[in-house]
Short mmCIF file of C-alpha atoms in Angstrom, two decimals:
data_model
loop_
_atom_site.label_atom_id
_atom_site.label_comp_id
_atom_site.label_asym_id
_atom_site.label_seq_id
_atom_site.Cartn_x
_atom_site.Cartn_y
_atom_site.Cartn_z
CA UNK A 1 -29.97 -13.52 68.95
CA UNK A 2 -27.71 -10.57 69.93
CA UNK A 3 -23.99 -11.19 69.36
CA UNK A 4 -22.87 -8.46 71.69
CA UNK A 5 -25.05 -8.89 74.98
CA UNK A 6 -24.56 -8.98 78.60
CA UNK A 7 -27.53 -9.96 80.82
CA UNK A 8 -27.92 -7.96 84.15
CA UNK A 9 -30.81 -7.90 86.77
CA UNK A 10 -32.58 -4.65 87.82
CA UNK A 11 -35.54 -5.23 90.04
CA UNK A 12 -35.62 -8.79 88.86
CA UNK A 13 -36.10 -7.93 85.29
CA UNK A 14 -33.80 -9.12 82.47
CA UNK A 15 -31.51 -6.50 80.71
CA UNK A 16 -29.66 -6.74 77.54
CA UNK A 17 -26.69 -4.40 77.04
CA UNK A 18 -25.71 -4.06 73.44
CA UNK A 19 -22.68 -2.43 71.90
CA UNK A 20 -23.29 -2.51 68.15
CA UNK A 21 -25.21 0.48 66.33
CA UNK A 22 -27.13 -2.21 64.26
CA UNK A 23 -28.76 -4.02 67.18
CA UNK A 24 -31.66 -1.44 67.39
CA UNK A 25 -34.00 -1.22 64.52
CA UNK A 26 -33.40 1.50 61.89
CA UNK A 27 -34.63 4.90 63.04
CA UNK A 28 -34.43 3.96 66.80
CA UNK A 29 -32.44 6.81 68.36
CA UNK A 30 -33.04 5.98 72.11
CA UNK A 31 -30.51 4.29 74.29
CA UNK A 32 -32.94 1.75 75.44
CA UNK A 33 -35.84 -0.24 74.00
CA UNK A 34 -38.40 -2.24 76.10
CA UNK A 35 -40.19 -5.30 75.29
CA UNK A 36 -42.73 -7.03 77.65
CA UNK A 37 -42.78 -10.88 77.64
CA UNK A 38 -45.00 -12.35 80.19
CA UNK A 39 -43.85 -11.15 83.73
CA UNK A 40 -40.39 -10.30 82.52
CA UNK A 41 -39.46 -7.04 80.62
CA UNK A 42 -36.42 -7.24 78.28
CA UNK A 43 -34.53 -4.02 78.00
CA UNK A 44 -31.93 -3.69 75.14
CA UNK A 45 -29.53 -0.85 75.87
CA UNK A 46 -27.40 0.30 73.09
CA UNK A 47 -24.39 1.85 74.66
CA UNK A 48 -23.16 3.38 71.52
CA UNK A 49 -26.31 5.57 71.55
CA UNK A 50 -25.06 7.25 74.75
CA UNK A 51 -23.02 10.18 73.65
CA UNK A 52 -20.32 9.81 76.26
CA UNK A 53 -19.73 6.21 75.54
CA UNK A 54 -20.02 6.39 71.76
CA UNK A 55 -16.34 6.53 70.77
CA UNK A 56 -15.13 4.05 73.28
CA UNK A 57 -12.70 1.46 71.94
CA UNK A 58 -13.92 -2.27 71.82
CA UNK A 59 -11.81 -2.90 74.91
CA UNK A 60 -12.93 0.00 76.88
CA UNK A 61 -16.72 -0.95 75.88
CA UNK A 62 -16.18 -4.57 77.15
CA UNK A 63 -14.91 -3.21 80.45
CA UNK A 64 -17.98 -0.98 80.63
CA UNK A 65 -20.36 -3.60 79.73
CA UNK A 66 -18.99 -5.91 82.83
CA UNK A 67 -19.19 -2.80 85.21
CA UNK A 68 -22.62 -1.35 84.40
CA UNK A 69 -25.38 -1.90 86.67
CA UNK A 70 -29.01 -0.90 85.54
CA UNK A 71 -31.83 -0.04 88.01
CA UNK A 72 -35.40 0.93 87.21
CA UNK A 73 -37.24 3.63 89.03
CA UNK A 74 -40.68 4.73 89.12
CA UNK A 75 -42.11 8.25 88.92
CA UNK A 76 -41.23 10.23 91.98
CA UNK A 77 -38.55 8.03 93.18
CA UNK A 78 -35.19 9.35 94.43
CA UNK A 79 -32.29 8.39 92.45
CA UNK A 80 -29.73 10.40 94.45
CA UNK A 81 -30.05 11.94 97.72
CA UNK A 82 -28.31 15.29 98.60
CA UNK A 83 -25.23 14.75 100.79
CA UNK A 84 -24.98 11.07 99.85
CA UNK A 85 -21.57 9.70 98.72
CA UNK A 86 -21.18 9.70 94.89
CA UNK A 87 -19.66 6.08 94.12
CA UNK A 88 -20.84 6.05 90.41
CA UNK A 89 -21.14 7.84 87.21
CA UNK A 90 -24.87 7.66 86.18
CA UNK A 91 -26.56 7.46 82.72
CA UNK A 92 -30.10 8.20 82.06
CA UNK A 93 -31.27 5.38 79.56
CA UNK A 94 -34.78 6.40 79.30
CA UNK A 95 -37.33 8.72 80.94
CA UNK A 96 -36.87 12.07 82.40
CA UNK A 97 -35.09 13.08 85.70
CA UNK A 98 -34.86 16.44 87.61
CA UNK A 99 -32.07 17.56 89.93
CA UNK A 100 -33.68 19.46 92.89
CA UNK A 101 -32.69 21.19 96.10
CA UNK A 102 -34.55 22.63 99.19
CA UNK A 103 -34.69 26.07 100.36
CA UNK A 104 -34.37 26.72 104.09
CA UNK A 105 -38.14 27.19 104.21
CA UNK A 106 -38.53 23.67 102.78
CA UNK A 107 -39.55 24.74 99.08
CA UNK A 108 -38.24 22.48 96.43
CA UNK A 109 -36.26 24.27 93.50
CA UNK A 110 -35.81 22.61 90.40
CA UNK A 111 -32.16 22.88 89.22
CA UNK A 112 -31.75 20.86 86.02
CA UNK A 113 -33.82 18.62 83.86
CA UNK A 114 -32.15 15.27 82.41
CA UNK A 115 -33.25 13.49 79.34
CA UNK A 116 -32.25 10.05 77.97
CA UNK A 117 -28.56 9.70 77.00
CA UNK A 118 -27.28 12.34 79.44
CA UNK A 119 -24.99 11.49 82.38
CA UNK A 120 -24.58 12.93 85.89
CA UNK A 121 -22.71 12.36 89.13
CA UNK A 122 -19.41 13.27 87.53
CA UNK A 123 -18.47 16.12 89.76
CA UNK A 124 -18.87 14.04 93.00
CA UNK A 125 -16.65 11.44 91.47
CA UNK A 126 -13.99 14.00 90.47
CA UNK A 127 -13.88 15.75 93.83
CA UNK A 128 -14.50 12.69 95.87
CA UNK A 129 -17.17 14.63 97.63
CA UNK A 130 -20.99 14.35 98.54
CA UNK A 131 -23.92 15.17 96.15
CA UNK A 132 -24.89 18.72 96.09
CA UNK A 133 -28.62 18.06 95.22
CA UNK A 134 -30.95 15.34 94.96
CA UNK A 135 -32.31 13.69 91.55
CA UNK A 136 -35.66 12.54 91.26
CA UNK A 137 -37.64 10.54 88.50
CA UNK A 138 -40.19 12.63 86.58
CA UNK A 139 -41.44 9.35 84.92
CA UNK A 140 -40.53 5.76 84.86
CA UNK A 141 -36.88 5.66 84.15
CA UNK A 142 -33.81 3.28 83.54
CA UNK A 143 -30.57 4.39 85.04
CA UNK A 144 -27.19 2.92 84.52
CA UNK A 145 -24.32 3.15 87.30
CA UNK A 146 -20.66 2.84 86.29
CA UNK A 147 -18.34 2.36 89.02
CA UNK A 148 -15.89 5.16 90.27
CA UNK A 149 -12.86 3.18 89.22
CA UNK A 150 -14.04 2.54 85.66
CA UNK A 151 -15.48 6.17 85.14
CA UNK A 152 -12.28 7.91 86.41
CA UNK A 153 -10.08 5.43 84.40
CA UNK A 154 -12.26 6.66 81.27
CA UNK A 155 -11.81 10.31 82.28
CA UNK A 156 -8.11 9.85 82.43
CA UNK A 157 -7.40 7.41 79.53
CA UNK A 158 -9.99 7.75 76.99
CA UNK A 159 -9.38 11.00 74.91
CA UNK A 160 -12.89 11.24 73.62
CA UNK A 161 -14.50 10.91 77.11
CA UNK A 162 -11.96 13.19 78.58
CA UNK A 163 -12.67 15.85 75.86
CA UNK A 164 -16.62 15.50 76.49
CA UNK A 165 -16.08 15.64 80.40
CA UNK A 166 -13.98 18.88 79.94
CA UNK A 167 -16.42 20.45 77.73
CA UNK A 168 -19.40 19.34 79.97
CA UNK A 169 -17.71 20.78 82.97
CA UNK A 170 -16.83 23.96 81.33
CA UNK A 171 -20.54 24.48 80.26
CA UNK A 172 -21.70 23.77 84.04
CA UNK A 173 -19.28 26.39 85.09
CA UNK A 174 -20.71 29.04 82.42
CA UNK A 175 -24.25 28.27 83.39
CA UNK A 176 -23.42 28.61 86.98
CA UNK A 177 -21.79 31.89 86.38
CA UNK A 178 -24.84 33.19 84.41
CA UNK A 179 -27.31 31.93 86.93
CA UNK A 180 -25.33 33.52 89.84
CA UNK A 181 -25.18 36.89 87.74
CA UNK A 182 -28.85 36.83 87.13
CA UNK A 183 -29.46 36.33 90.77
CA UNK A 184 -27.58 39.54 91.69
CA UNK A 185 -29.33 41.68 89.30
CA UNK A 186 -31.54 44.25 91.34
CA UNK A 187 -35.25 44.03 90.58
CA UNK A 188 -35.93 47.90 90.86
#
């Protein structure tokens, strides 16, 4: 069996959270792997495959494993609703997500695509604000939720996490600036 695992429930499914790189077979790069046995789906989540968590100390990883809650969503389900409170840092473990917004006319605008291993919801945690967009599943997905308290502690006290968060936020600002500049260009 697995030596470093923690069982959780997500919609009545058994989930196994692993921290060691060797727990997934060689060549497996995904953060999660699913295996169906009867009516149960066993999911192994290798937290070391998630870039933001890859360099955590053993103690930090133990804390994350205890706090992490994993949920399964089907295609087109809403993971985050715009203007909802942000109380977790979210990690996409498998599948694809899209951040969306609505125009005043009711048209849906795709803002960002998310792939397995990426995190989201960090801005609302840092600002203690509401979500500025909705996030929907483009496929069946597994999403992990890390509590506000634990996430903010990592942001402040784990140098590798703090560095990655700083780079991520700087990239978001740069992309936002480019997007705004592109929107202000005259089409004459």
